[in-house]
Amino acid sequence: MTVRVENVSKWALHHCSFELPAGSVTALVGANGAGKTTLLNILAGHLPADFGHVAVAGRVAFVPQDKPMYKGFTPLDVLKFGGHMNKVWDEYRAHSWLHRYRVPLKLRCGDLSGGQRAHVAFALALGSRPDVLLLDEPLAELDPLARRKVVRDLLAEVADTGMTLLYSTHVVAELGGVADRLLLLSDGKLLVDGDTDELLGEHLEIVGPAADEPPVAGEVVLARHQQRQSSFVVRCPESAVVEEPWTARPVTLEELVVAHLEAAA
Amino acid sequence: MVEFRVDRASGLPAYLQLGRQVREAVRLGRLRPGDRLPTVRDVVATSGVNANTVLKAYRELELAGLVEARQGSGTYVKATLGTAAPEVLEELRGKFAKWVIEARAAGLEAEDIDALVRAVLSGGPDGA
């Protein structure tokens, strides 16, 4: 495991525990104020946990959501600064990211667009050759096309270097095939921690006649009742069989996340 | 060559979607025995899918005996799918196409046809 979090508490966070294997890509999802940024700051070593223990193997790079940067620096200055501040520095890797996204190298960062500043921050983080890369809302400033490209390029960086990637996001609809793990936080508590493929296999939406209980054994995540119809989102073994008059269908990641958040609200 | 497309909003895990697309390509003859599947790195860079997802899909296809991994050179299609001869396949397709026209004339949508096909395949109460 490259990242191990044991029973960590801090401000909104309550007793969070999870592990991230090396080379994994994990999406950290949750409502605003759920504690995502606090968690990332603790992992980055910027905040001490009040309780519990965090272990991160190797070099860590963290890109905060607001991408703080000296406004008078040009992207070239930023990379030069990165070269001085990091014992391990990959100038080529940092430069190629800026080149790929056509970031003007000699403008002041204060004059760059939000998206361009984000790329300077990504380049700086990648240049430090991290074993663990932590990104807080990396896709927030990017348009849909740029989001795809950045996700593609980040996944290629993961494939090339074997680094571990943890990023927070609200864009749950775009996680399929991208994140192999999902961490779902609500109100400081970890609601879901698992392999996205397994989670998809385990969750079913079951609809049928009005009933108090679903027709399969498992954890009822969410139940909705109308006069003549009940529907349940259930977490059950993949082999569960649903018989007439009930019908079952797999849920999407977005539905899964929404069901858990709604149930916790 | 196959170009992978992942429907991110689908409830079907991405690795199963990739596996399904390879099977489909083999069935339709777009991939033949001896053809090489794109490298994991290529799929990651072109489709924006996690490397672990691609590896999982290729492993599953290998276990099913459809492809083989050759040390250091890539993953190759090994077998074909479907045992019917092309002319038989063509005839079945023609009959089915006629049936679909009938079904549409009866007011069925693609989704209804899908449900009907699945019901017959699973041998349920509506099945043969």
mmCIF file of C-alpha atoms in Angstrom:
data_model
loop_
_atom_site.group_PDB
_atom_site.id
_atom_site.type_symbol
_atom_site.label_atom_id
_atom_site.label_comp_id
_atom_site.label_asym_id
_atom_site.label_seq_id
_atom_site.Cartn_x
_atom_site.Cartn_y
_atom_site.Cartn_z
ATOM 1 C CA MET A 1 0.000 0.000 0.000
ATOM 2 C CA THR A 2 1.340 3.458 -0.828
ATOM 3 C CA VAL A 3 -1.207 5.309 1.246
ATOM 4 C CA ARG A 4 -2.590 4.110 4.547
ATOM 5 C CA VAL A 5 -5.059 6.106 6.626
ATOM 6 C CA GLU A 6 -6.010 4.722 10.009
ATOM 7 C CA ASN A 7 -8.804 6.099 12.095
ATOM 8 C CA VAL A 8 -8.016 9.708 11.182
ATOM 9 C CA SER A 9 -10.039 12.569 12.681
ATOM 10 C CA LYS A 10 -9.658 16.304 12.124
ATOM 11 C CA TRP A 11 -12.332 18.992 12.219
ATOM 12 C CA ALA A 12 -15.156 17.589 10.111
ATOM 13 C CA LEU A 13 -13.448 14.211 9.565
ATOM 14 C CA HIS A 14 -14.487 11.359 11.810
ATOM 15 C CA HIS A 15 -12.418 8.211 12.155
ATOM 16 C CA CYS A 16 -11.580 7.646 8.489
ATOM 17 C CA SER A 17 -9.644 4.533 7.521
ATOM 18 C CA PHE A 18 -8.670 3.329 4.044
ATOM 19 C CA GLU A 19 -5.725 2.176 1.960
ATOM 20 C CA LEU A 20 -4.673 2.955 -1.594
ATOM 21 C CA PRO A 21 -2.576 0.426 -3.506
ATOM 22 C CA ALA A 22 0.358 1.642 -5.604
ATOM 23 C CA GLY A 23 -0.614 2.615 -9.132
ATOM 24 C CA SER A 24 -4.303 2.948 -8.328
ATOM 25 C CA VAL A 25 -6.543 5.815 -9.406
ATOM 26 C CA THR A 26 -9.027 6.883 -6.760
ATOM 27 C CA ALA A 27 -11.825 9.423 -6.960
ATOM 28 C CA LEU A 28 -12.708 11.222 -3.745
ATOM 29 C CA VAL A 29 -16.343 12.237 -3.924
ATOM 30 C CA GLY A 30 -18.682 13.975 -1.499
ATOM 31 C CA ALA A 31 -20.894 16.987 -0.923
ATOM 32 C CA ASN A 32 -19.328 20.396 -0.255
ATOM 33 C CA GLY A 33 -18.026 20.523 3.287
ATOM 34 C CA ALA A 34 -17.780 16.726 3.516
ATOM 35 C CA GLY A 35 -14.093 16.935 4.457
ATOM 36 C CA LYS A 36 -12.416 16.132 1.116
ATOM 37 C CA THR A 37 -10.009 19.063 1.200
ATOM 38 C CA THR A 38 -9.176 18.438 4.863
ATOM 39 C CA LEU A 39 -8.367 14.828 4.049
ATOM 40 C CA LEU A 40 -6.139 15.790 1.092
ATOM 41 C CA ASN A 41 -4.314 18.369 3.210
ATOM 42 C CA ILE A 42 -3.620 15.774 5.884
ATOM 43 C CA LEU A 43 -2.291 13.324 3.275
ATOM 44 C CA ALA A 44 -0.120 16.078 1.798
ATOM 45 C CA GLY A 45 1.363 16.727 5.228
ATOM 46 C CA HIS A 46 0.018 20.293 5.351
ATOM 47 C CA LEU A 47 -2.271 19.577 8.309
ATOM 48 C CA PRO A 48 -1.660 17.298 11.270
ATOM 49 C CA ALA A 49 -4.435 14.844 12.128
ATOM 50 C CA ASP A 50 -5.967 15.351 15.580
ATOM 51 C CA PHE A 51 -6.346 11.647 15.929
ATOM 52 C CA GLY A 52 -5.254 8.544 14.038
ATOM 53 C CA HIS A 53 -2.344 7.816 11.773
ATOM 54 C CA VAL A 54 -1.399 8.512 8.159
ATOM 55 C CA ALA A 55 1.373 6.782 6.239
ATOM 56 C CA VAL A 56 2.354 7.768 2.702
ATOM 57 C CA ALA A 57 5.210 5.960 0.961
ATOM 58 C CA GLY A 58 7.440 8.031 -1.300
ATOM 59 C CA ARG A 59 7.234 11.564 -2.649
ATOM 60 C CA VAL A 60 3.918 13.385 -2.525
ATOM 61 C CA ALA A 61 2.729 16.248 -4.706
ATOM 62 C CA PHE A 62 -0.453 18.165 -3.938
ATOM 63 C CA VAL A 63 -2.292 20.596 -6.189
ATOM 64 C CA PRO A 64 -4.831 22.581 -4.122
ATOM 65 C CA GLN A 65 -8.036 23.717 -5.726
ATOM 66 C CA ASP A 66 -7.177 27.429 -5.803
ATOM 67 C CA LYS A 67 -3.760 26.732 -7.434
ATOM 68 C CA PRO A 68 -1.823 29.335 -5.396
ATOM 69 C CA MET A 69 1.022 30.865 -7.377
ATOM 70 C CA TYR A 70 3.177 33.988 -7.343
ATOM 71 C CA LYS A 71 1.282 36.208 -9.758
ATOM 72 C CA GLY A 72 4.446 37.951 -10.963
ATOM 73 C CA PHE A 73 6.132 34.672 -11.904
ATOM 74 C CA THR A 74 5.980 33.423 -15.471
ATOM 75 C CA PRO A 75 5.375 29.670 -16.047
ATOM 76 C CA LEU A 76 9.109 29.435 -16.825
ATOM 77 C CA ASP A 77 9.910 31.019 -13.430
ATOM 78 C CA VAL A 78 7.563 28.545 -11.746
ATOM 79 C CA LEU A 79 9.375 25.578 -13.267
ATOM 80 C CA LYS A 80 12.771 27.050 -12.415
ATOM 81 C CA PHE A 81 11.543 27.501 -8.866
ATOM 82 C CA GLY A 82 10.322 23.884 -8.891
ATOM 83 C CA GLY A 83 13.770 22.748 -10.010
ATOM 84 C CA HIS A 84 15.371 24.534 -7.056
ATOM 85 C CA MET A 85 12.851 23.417 -4.467
ATOM 86 C CA ASN A 86 12.756 19.724 -5.358
ATOM 87 C CA LYS A 87 15.623 17.284 -4.872
ATOM 88 C CA VAL A 88 14.195 15.164 -7.659
ATOM 89 C CA TRP A 89 13.058 17.164 -10.655
ATOM 90 C CA ASP A 90 12.060 16.139 -14.170
ATOM 91 C CA GLU A 91 12.362 19.299 -16.254
ATOM 92 C CA TYR A 92 11.334 17.524 -19.446
ATOM 93 C CA ARG A 93 8.156 16.095 -17.946
ATOM 94 C CA ALA A 94 7.104 19.482 -16.563
ATOM 95 C CA HIS A 95 7.874 21.288 -19.834
ATOM 96 C CA SER A 96 6.095 18.795 -22.020
ATOM 97 C CA TRP A 97 2.884 19.271 -20.057
ATOM 98 C CA LEU A 98 3.003 23.064 -20.627
ATOM 99 C CA HIS A 99 3.883 22.514 -24.272
ATOM 100 C CA ARG A 100 1.041 20.029 -24.794
ATOM 101 C CA TYR A 101 -1.498 22.526 -23.496
ATOM 102 C CA ARG A 102 0.110 25.514 -25.233
ATOM 103 C CA VAL A 103 0.601 27.512 -22.072
ATOM 104 C CA PRO A 104 2.436 30.764 -22.896
ATOM 105 C CA LEU A 105 5.749 30.451 -21.054
ATOM 106 C CA LYS A 106 6.607 34.122 -20.743
ATOM 107 C CA LEU A 107 3.351 35.700 -19.592
ATOM 108 C CA ARG A 108 2.877 36.491 -15.900
ATOM 109 C CA CYS A 109 0.803 33.825 -14.119
ATOM 110 C CA GLY A 110 -1.525 36.620 -12.989
ATOM 111 C CA ASP A 111 -2.407 37.204 -16.652
ATOM 112 C CA LEU A 112 -3.096 33.567 -17.492
ATOM 113 C CA SER A 113 -6.594 32.091 -17.690
ATOM 114 C CA GLY A 114 -7.842 29.818 -14.916
ATOM 115 C CA GLY A 115 -7.305 26.775 -17.108
ATOM 116 C CA GLN A 116 -3.760 27.813 -18.032
ATOM 117 C CA ARG A 117 -2.876 28.409 -14.379
ATOM 118 C CA ALA A 118 -4.204 24.929 -13.608
ATOM 119 C CA HIS A 119 -1.795 23.516 -16.196
ATOM 120 C CA VAL A 120 1.156 25.349 -14.644
ATOM 121 C CA ALA A 121 0.208 23.766 -11.299
ATOM 122 C CA PHE A 122 -0.088 20.289 -12.894
ATOM 123 C CA ALA A 123 3.289 20.719 -14.630
ATOM 124 C CA LEU A 124 4.948 21.736 -11.362
ATOM 125 C CA ALA A 125 3.437 18.742 -9.556
ATOM 126 C CA LEU A 126 4.398 16.237 -12.274
ATOM 127 C CA GLY A 127 7.908 17.659 -12.530
ATOM 128 C CA SER A 128 8.563 16.631 -8.938
ATOM 129 C CA ARG A 129 8.071 12.987 -10.010
ATOM 130 C CA PRO A 130 5.602 12.154 -7.246
ATOM 131 C CA ASP A 131 4.858 8.612 -6.115
ATOM 132 C CA VAL A 132 1.536 9.897 -4.867
ATOM 133 C CA LEU A 133 -0.247 12.721 -6.669
ATOM 134 C CA LEU A 134 -3.078 14.456 -4.814
ATOM 135 C CA LEU A 135 -5.358 16.772 -6.784
ATOM 136 C CA ASP A 136 -8.143 18.817 -5.238
ATOM 137 C CA GLU A 137 -10.863 19.409 -7.841
ATOM 138 C CA PRO A 138 -8.381 19.334 -10.746
ATOM 139 C CA LEU A 139 -11.129 19.448 -13.357
ATOM 140 C CA ALA A 140 -13.151 22.338 -11.941
ATOM 141 C CA GLU A 141 -11.718 25.109 -14.149
ATOM 142 C CA LEU A 142 -11.674 23.053 -17.324
ATOM 143 C CA ASP A 143 -14.218 22.836 -20.129
ATOM 144 C CA PRO A 144 -15.585 19.368 -21.037
ATOM 145 C CA LEU A 145 -13.116 18.841 -23.892
ATOM 146 C CA ALA A 146 -10.097 19.875 -21.806
ATOM 147 C CA ARG A 147 -11.363 17.695 -18.954
ATOM 148 C CA ARG A 148 -11.243 14.615 -21.150
ATOM 149 C CA LYS A 149 -7.794 15.458 -22.409
ATOM 150 C CA VAL A 150 -6.428 16.098 -18.907
ATOM 151 C CA VAL A 151 -7.959 12.874 -17.580
ATOM 152 C CA ARG A 152 -6.443 10.961 -20.514
ATOM 153 C CA ASP A 153 -3.023 12.504 -19.976
ATOM 154 C CA LEU A 154 -3.082 11.965 -16.212
ATOM 155 C CA LEU A 155 -4.020 8.304 -16.721
ATOM 156 C CA ALA A 156 -1.164 7.958 -19.210
ATOM 157 C CA GLU A 157 1.210 9.464 -16.607
ATOM 158 C CA VAL A 158 -0.075 6.888 -14.104
ATOM 159 C CA ALA A 159 0.431 4.070 -16.633
ATOM 160 C CA ASP A 160 3.964 5.270 -17.465
ATOM 161 C CA THR A 161 5.219 5.891 -13.944
ATOM 162 C CA GLY A 162 3.119 3.672 -11.676
ATOM 163 C CA MET A 163 2.302 6.616 -9.418
ATOM 164 C CA THR A 164 -0.799 6.582 -7.234
ATOM 165 C CA LEU A 165 -3.439 9.191 -8.023
ATOM 166 C CA LEU A 166 -6.092 10.492 -5.650
ATOM 167 C CA TYR A 167 -8.318 13.315 -6.857
ATOM 168 C CA SER A 168 -11.476 14.907 -5.581
ATOM 169 C CA THR A 169 -14.273 15.638 -8.032
ATOM 170 C CA HIS A 170 -17.939 16.451 -8.350
ATOM 171 C CA VAL A 171 -18.188 15.152 -11.898
ATOM 172 C CA VAL A 172 -19.298 11.657 -10.935
ATOM 173 C CA ALA A 173 -20.823 10.980 -14.342
ATOM 174 C CA GLU A 174 -17.316 10.932 -15.879
ATOM 175 C CA LEU A 175 -15.711 8.449 -13.477
ATOM 176 C CA GLY A 176 -16.523 5.198 -15.292
ATOM 177 C CA GLY A 177 -13.340 3.452 -16.434
ATOM 178 C CA VAL A 178 -11.249 6.330 -15.061
ATOM 179 C CA ALA A 179 -11.187 5.689 -11.323
ATOM 180 C CA ASP A 180 -10.628 2.141 -10.168
ATOM 181 C CA ARG A 181 -11.439 3.081 -6.598
ATOM 182 C CA LEU A 182 -14.109 5.289 -5.089
ATOM 183 C CA LEU A 183 -14.007 7.038 -1.721
ATOM 184 C CA LEU A 184 -17.318 8.624 -0.808
ATOM 185 C CA LEU A 185 -17.330 11.094 2.085
ATOM 186 C CA SER A 186 -20.380 12.586 3.706
ATOM 187 C CA ASP A 187 -20.264 14.832 6.721
ATOM 188 C CA GLY A 188 -16.750 13.679 7.534
ATOM 189 C CA LYS A 189 -17.613 10.001 7.459
ATOM 190 C CA LEU A 190 -16.451 7.521 4.867
ATOM 191 C CA LEU A 191 -19.645 6.030 3.392
ATOM 192 C CA VAL A 192 -18.158 3.959 0.603
ATOM 193 C CA ASP A 193 -14.625 2.707 -0.013
ATOM 194 C CA GLY A 194 -14.174 0.182 -2.750
ATOM 195 C CA ASP A 195 -13.268 -0.986 -6.224
ATOM 196 C CA THR A 196 -15.619 0.777 -8.666
ATOM 197 C CA ASP A 197 -16.239 -2.380 -10.725
ATOM 198 C CA GLU A 198 -17.116 -4.371 -7.618
ATOM 199 C CA LEU A 199 -19.335 -1.575 -6.344
ATOM 200 C CA LEU A 200 -21.229 -1.505 -9.645
ATOM 201 C CA GLY A 201 -21.655 -5.276 -9.508
ATOM 202 C CA GLU A 202 -22.981 -5.199 -5.963
ATOM 203 C CA HIS A 203 -25.568 -2.441 -6.296
ATOM 204 C CA LEU A 204 -28.987 -3.041 -7.814
ATOM 205 C CA GLU A 205 -32.101 -0.970 -8.160
ATOM 206 C CA ILE A 206 -35.077 -3.220 -7.476
ATOM 207 C CA VAL A 207 -38.609 -2.093 -8.285
ATOM 208 C CA GLY A 208 -41.855 -3.881 -7.523
ATOM 209 C CA PRO A 209 -45.165 -3.835 -5.627
ATOM 210 C CA ALA A 210 -45.410 -1.870 -2.382
ATOM 211 C CA ALA A 211 -43.384 -3.689 0.280
ATOM 212 C CA ASP A 212 -41.416 -2.895 3.412
ATOM 213 C CA GLU A 213 -38.434 -4.987 2.406
ATOM 214 C CA PRO A 214 -36.735 -5.787 -0.905
ATOM 215 C CA PRO A 215 -36.961 -9.389 -2.140
ATOM 216 C CA VAL A 216 -33.223 -10.042 -1.722
ATOM 217 C CA ALA A 217 -30.943 -10.159 1.288
ATOM 218 C CA GLY A 218 -28.509 -7.271 1.525
ATOM 219 C CA GLU A 219 -27.954 -3.766 2.787
ATOM 220 C CA VAL A 220 -30.795 -1.446 1.799
ATOM 221 C CA VAL A 221 -29.075 1.781 0.797
ATOM 222 C CA LEU A 222 -32.207 3.674 -0.103
ATOM 223 C CA ALA A 223 -35.912 2.843 -0.089
ATOM 224 C CA ARG A 224 -38.682 4.793 -1.787
ATOM 225 C CA HIS A 225 -42.328 3.978 -1.377
ATOM 226 C CA GLN A 226 -45.324 5.085 -3.363
ATOM 227 C CA GLN A 227 -48.869 3.868 -3.113
ATOM 228 C CA ARG A 228 -48.504 0.835 -5.335
ATOM 229 C CA GLN A 229 -44.790 0.636 -5.887
ATOM 230 C CA SER A 230 -41.610 0.363 -3.847
ATOM 231 C CA SER A 231 -38.109 0.810 -5.138
ATOM 232 C CA PHE A 232 -34.894 -0.038 -3.358
ATOM 233 C CA VAL A 233 -31.235 0.542 -4.016
ATOM 234 C CA VAL A 234 -29.674 -2.535 -2.463
ATOM 235 C CA ARG A 235 -26.091 -3.579 -1.910
ATOM 236 C CA CYS A 236 -26.165 -7.366 -2.245
ATOM 237 C CA PRO A 237 -24.019 -10.259 -3.492
ATOM 238 C CA GLU A 238 -23.510 -10.227 -7.270
ATOM 239 C CA SER A 239 -25.270 -13.575 -7.504
ATOM 240 C CA ALA A 240 -28.557 -12.270 -6.065
ATOM 241 C CA VAL A 241 -31.557 -13.332 -8.144
ATOM 242 C CA VAL A 242 -34.669 -11.183 -8.330
ATOM 243 C CA GLU A 243 -37.895 -12.888 -9.304
ATOM 244 C CA GLU A 244 -41.197 -11.655 -10.691
ATOM 245 C CA PRO A 245 -43.023 -9.401 -10.051
ATOM 246 C CA TRP A 246 -39.836 -7.584 -9.043
ATOM 247 C CA THR A 247 -37.450 -6.197 -11.627
ATOM 248 C CA ALA A 248 -33.815 -5.362 -11.054
ATOM 249 C CA ARG A 249 -31.395 -3.243 -13.021
ATOM 250 C CA PRO A 250 -27.777 -2.263 -12.420
ATOM 251 C CA VAL A 251 -27.203 1.286 -11.196
ATOM 252 C CA THR A 252 -24.684 3.729 -12.621
ATOM 253 C CA LEU A 253 -21.893 5.188 -10.488
ATOM 254 C CA GLU A 254 -23.760 8.464 -10.312
ATOM 255 C CA GLU A 255 -26.946 6.775 -9.077
ATOM 256 C CA LEU A 256 -24.904 4.798 -6.573
ATOM 257 C CA VAL A 257 -23.275 7.939 -5.202
ATOM 258 C CA VAL A 258 -26.543 9.866 -5.073
ATOM 259 C CA ALA A 259 -28.326 6.972 -3.297
ATOM 260 C CA HIS A 260 -25.660 6.791 -0.586
ATOM 261 C CA LEU A 261 -25.545 10.574 -0.146
ATOM 262 C CA GLU A 262 -29.333 10.824 -0.028
ATOM 263 C CA ALA A 263 -29.529 8.044 2.548
ATOM 264 C CA ALA A 264 -26.913 9.778 4.710
ATOM 265 C CA ALA A 265 -28.549 13.207 4.477
ATOM 266 C CA MET B 1 -8.248 -2.568 -35.335
ATOM 267 C CA VAL B 2 -10.706 -1.804 -32.585
ATOM 268 C CA GLU B 3 -11.274 1.615 -31.180
ATOM 269 C CA PHE B 4 -12.624 1.415 -27.679
ATOM 270 C CA ARG B 5 -15.461 3.579 -26.460
ATOM 271 C CA VAL B 6 -16.541 3.611 -22.852
ATOM 272 C CA ASP B 7 -20.024 4.702 -21.912
ATOM 273 C CA ARG B 8 -19.229 6.314 -18.563
ATOM 274 C CA ALA B 9 -22.865 6.637 -17.634
ATOM 275 C CA SER B 10 -23.472 2.913 -18.034
ATOM 276 C CA GLY B 11 -24.065 0.608 -15.084
ATOM 277 C CA LEU B 12 -21.847 -1.947 -16.845
ATOM 278 C CA PRO B 13 -18.274 -1.834 -15.483
ATOM 279 C CA ALA B 14 -15.851 -0.363 -18.019
ATOM 280 C CA TYR B 15 -13.707 -3.500 -18.262
ATOM 281 C CA LEU B 16 -16.761 -5.522 -19.293
ATOM 282 C CA GLN B 17 -17.603 -2.893 -21.910
ATOM 283 C CA LEU B 18 -14.110 -3.241 -23.384
ATOM 284 C CA GLY B 19 -14.379 -7.041 -23.392
ATOM 285 C CA ARG B 20 -17.731 -6.847 -25.096
ATOM 286 C CA GLN B 21 -16.324 -4.558 -27.819
ATOM 287 C CA VAL B 22 -13.503 -7.002 -28.578
ATOM 288 C CA ARG B 23 -15.981 -9.895 -28.782
ATOM 289 C CA GLU B 24 -18.198 -7.854 -31.074
ATOM 290 C CA ALA B 25 -15.272 -6.971 -33.328
ATOM 291 C CA VAL B 26 -14.282 -10.635 -33.524
ATOM 292 C CA ARG B 27 -17.844 -11.698 -34.270
ATOM 293 C CA LEU B 28 -18.189 -9.169 -37.060
ATOM 294 C CA GLY B 29 -14.799 -10.090 -38.502
ATOM 295 C CA ARG B 30 -13.198 -6.703 -37.804
ATOM 296 C CA LEU B 31 -10.666 -8.598 -35.686
ATOM 297 C CA ARG B 32 -9.263 -11.899 -36.940
ATOM 298 C CA PRO B 33 -7.052 -14.530 -35.338
ATOM 299 C CA GLY B 34 -3.491 -13.240 -35.320
ATOM 300 C CA ASP B 35 -4.523 -9.572 -35.081
ATOM 301 C CA ARG B 36 -2.925 -7.627 -32.284
ATOM 302 C CA LEU B 37 -5.048 -5.727 -29.782
ATOM 303 C CA PRO B 38 -3.948 -2.146 -29.083
ATOM 304 C CA THR B 39 -1.374 -1.877 -26.302
ATOM 305 C CA VAL B 40 -2.594 -0.921 -22.862
ATOM 306 C CA ARG B 41 -0.731 2.393 -23.147
ATOM 307 C CA ASP B 42 -2.496 3.135 -26.456
ATOM 308 C CA VAL B 43 -5.938 2.436 -25.058
ATOM 309 C CA VAL B 44 -5.205 4.629 -22.037
ATOM 310 C CA ALA B 45 -3.960 7.494 -24.209
ATOM 311 C CA THR B 46 -6.744 7.327 -26.798
ATOM 312 C CA SER B 47 -9.813 6.325 -24.791
ATOM 313 C CA GLY B 48 -9.090 7.824 -21.385
ATOM 314 C CA VAL B 49 -9.512 4.511 -19.624
ATOM 315 C CA ASN B 50 -7.452 3.477 -16.628
ATOM 316 C CA ALA B 51 -4.610 1.054 -17.395
ATOM 317 C CA ASN B 52 -5.900 -1.325 -14.717
ATOM 318 C CA THR B 53 -9.275 -1.405 -16.472
ATOM 319 C CA VAL B 54 -7.675 -2.354 -19.794
ATOM 320 C CA LEU B 55 -5.505 -5.018 -18.144
ATOM 321 C CA LYS B 56 -8.556 -6.457 -16.437
ATOM 322 C CA ALA B 57 -10.460 -6.603 -19.730
ATOM 323 C CA TYR B 58 -7.543 -8.296 -21.541
ATOM 324 C CA ARG B 59 -7.088 -10.789 -18.691
ATOM 325 C CA GLU B 60 -10.758 -11.683 -18.822
ATOM 326 C CA LEU B 61 -10.569 -12.234 -22.609
ATOM 327 C CA GLU B 62 -7.465 -14.360 -22.103
ATOM 328 C CA LEU B 63 -9.208 -16.510 -19.495
ATOM 329 C CA ALA B 64 -12.070 -16.965 -21.948
ATOM 330 C CA GLY B 65 -9.537 -18.271 -24.487
ATOM 331 C CA LEU B 66 -10.257 -15.543 -27.001
ATOM 332 C CA VAL B 67 -6.870 -13.812 -26.921
ATOM 333 C CA GLU B 68 -3.353 -14.686 -25.857
ATOM 334 C CA ALA B 69 -0.667 -12.521 -24.329
ATOM 335 C CA ARG B 70 2.746 -13.038 -25.912
ATOM 336 C CA GLN B 71 5.615 -12.116 -23.658
ATOM 337 C CA GLY B 72 6.935 -8.700 -24.560
ATOM 338 C CA SER B 73 5.061 -8.382 -27.811
ATOM 339 C CA GLY B 74 1.405 -7.793 -27.007
ATOM 340 C CA THR B 75 -2.015 -9.392 -26.895
ATOM 341 C CA TYR B 76 -3.249 -11.274 -29.951
ATOM 342 C CA VAL B 77 -6.602 -12.605 -31.057
ATOM 343 C CA LYS B 78 -6.485 -16.378 -30.867
ATOM 344 C CA ALA B 79 -9.912 -17.741 -31.668
ATOM 345 C CA THR B 80 -13.016 -16.795 -33.569
ATOM 346 C CA LEU B 81 -16.448 -16.604 -32.063
ATOM 347 C CA GLY B 82 -19.601 -18.145 -33.384
ATOM 348 C CA THR B 83 -19.468 -21.556 -35.015
ATOM 349 C CA ALA B 84 -21.906 -20.883 -37.837
ATOM 350 C CA ALA B 85 -20.662 -20.624 -41.403
ATOM 351 C CA PRO B 86 -20.845 -17.131 -42.923
ATOM 352 C CA GLU B 87 -23.676 -18.056 -45.314
ATOM 353 C CA VAL B 88 -25.743 -19.499 -42.436
ATOM 354 C CA LEU B 89 -25.048 -16.352 -40.412
ATOM 355 C CA GLU B 90 -26.150 -14.230 -43.378
ATOM 356 C CA GLU B 91 -29.412 -16.171 -43.717
ATOM 357 C CA LEU B 92 -30.182 -15.896 -39.984
ATOM 358 C CA ARG B 93 -29.487 -12.202 -40.145
ATOM 359 C CA GLY B 94 -31.880 -11.790 -43.072
ATOM 360 C CA LYS B 95 -34.654 -13.624 -41.247
ATOM 361 C CA PHE B 96 -34.099 -11.589 -38.134
ATOM 362 C CA ALA B 97 -34.119 -8.330 -40.080
ATOM 363 C CA LYS B 98 -37.498 -9.303 -41.532
ATOM 364 C CA TRP B 99 -38.757 -10.109 -38.053
ATOM 365 C CA VAL B 100 -37.577 -6.708 -36.791
ATOM 366 C CA ILE B 101 -39.542 -4.968 -39.563
ATOM 367 C CA GLU B 102 -42.639 -6.906 -38.484
ATOM 368 C CA ALA B 103 -42.052 -6.018 -34.838
ATOM 369 C CA ARG B 104 -41.686 -2.321 -35.676
ATOM 370 C CA ALA B 105 -44.865 -2.423 -37.726
ATOM 371 C CA ALA B 106 -46.578 -3.851 -34.640
ATOM 372 C CA GLY B 107 -45.438 -0.753 -32.757
ATOM 373 C CA LEU B 108 -42.463 -2.144 -30.835
ATOM 374 C CA GLU B 109 -39.571 0.194 -30.062
ATOM 375 C CA ALA B 110 -35.929 -0.909 -30.024
ATOM 376 C CA GLU B 111 -36.154 -1.204 -26.261
ATOM 377 C CA ASP B 112 -39.217 -3.505 -26.446
ATOM 378 C CA ILE B 113 -37.459 -5.706 -29.002
ATOM 379 C CA ASP B 114 -34.415 -5.845 -26.743
ATOM 380 C CA ALA B 115 -36.552 -6.940 -23.802
ATOM 381 C CA LEU B 116 -38.305 -9.569 -25.907
ATOM 382 C CA VAL B 117 -35.021 -11.018 -27.194
ATOM 383 C CA ARG B 118 -33.655 -11.201 -23.685
ATOM 384 C CA ALA B 119 -36.821 -12.865 -22.384
ATOM 385 C CA VAL B 120 -36.638 -15.530 -25.125
ATOM 386 C CA LEU B 121 -32.909 -16.104 -24.547
ATOM 387 C CA SER B 122 -33.355 -16.538 -20.826
ATOM 388 C CA GLY B 123 -36.135 -19.087 -21.483
ATOM 389 C CA GLY B 124 -38.506 -17.247 -19.166
ATOM 390 C CA PRO B 125 -42.303 -17.543 -19.266
ATOM 391 C CA ASP B 126 -42.407 -15.616 -22.575
ATOM 392 C CA GLY B 127 -39.676 -17.796 -24.031
ATOM 393 C CA ALA B 128 -39.850 -20.695 -26.393
#
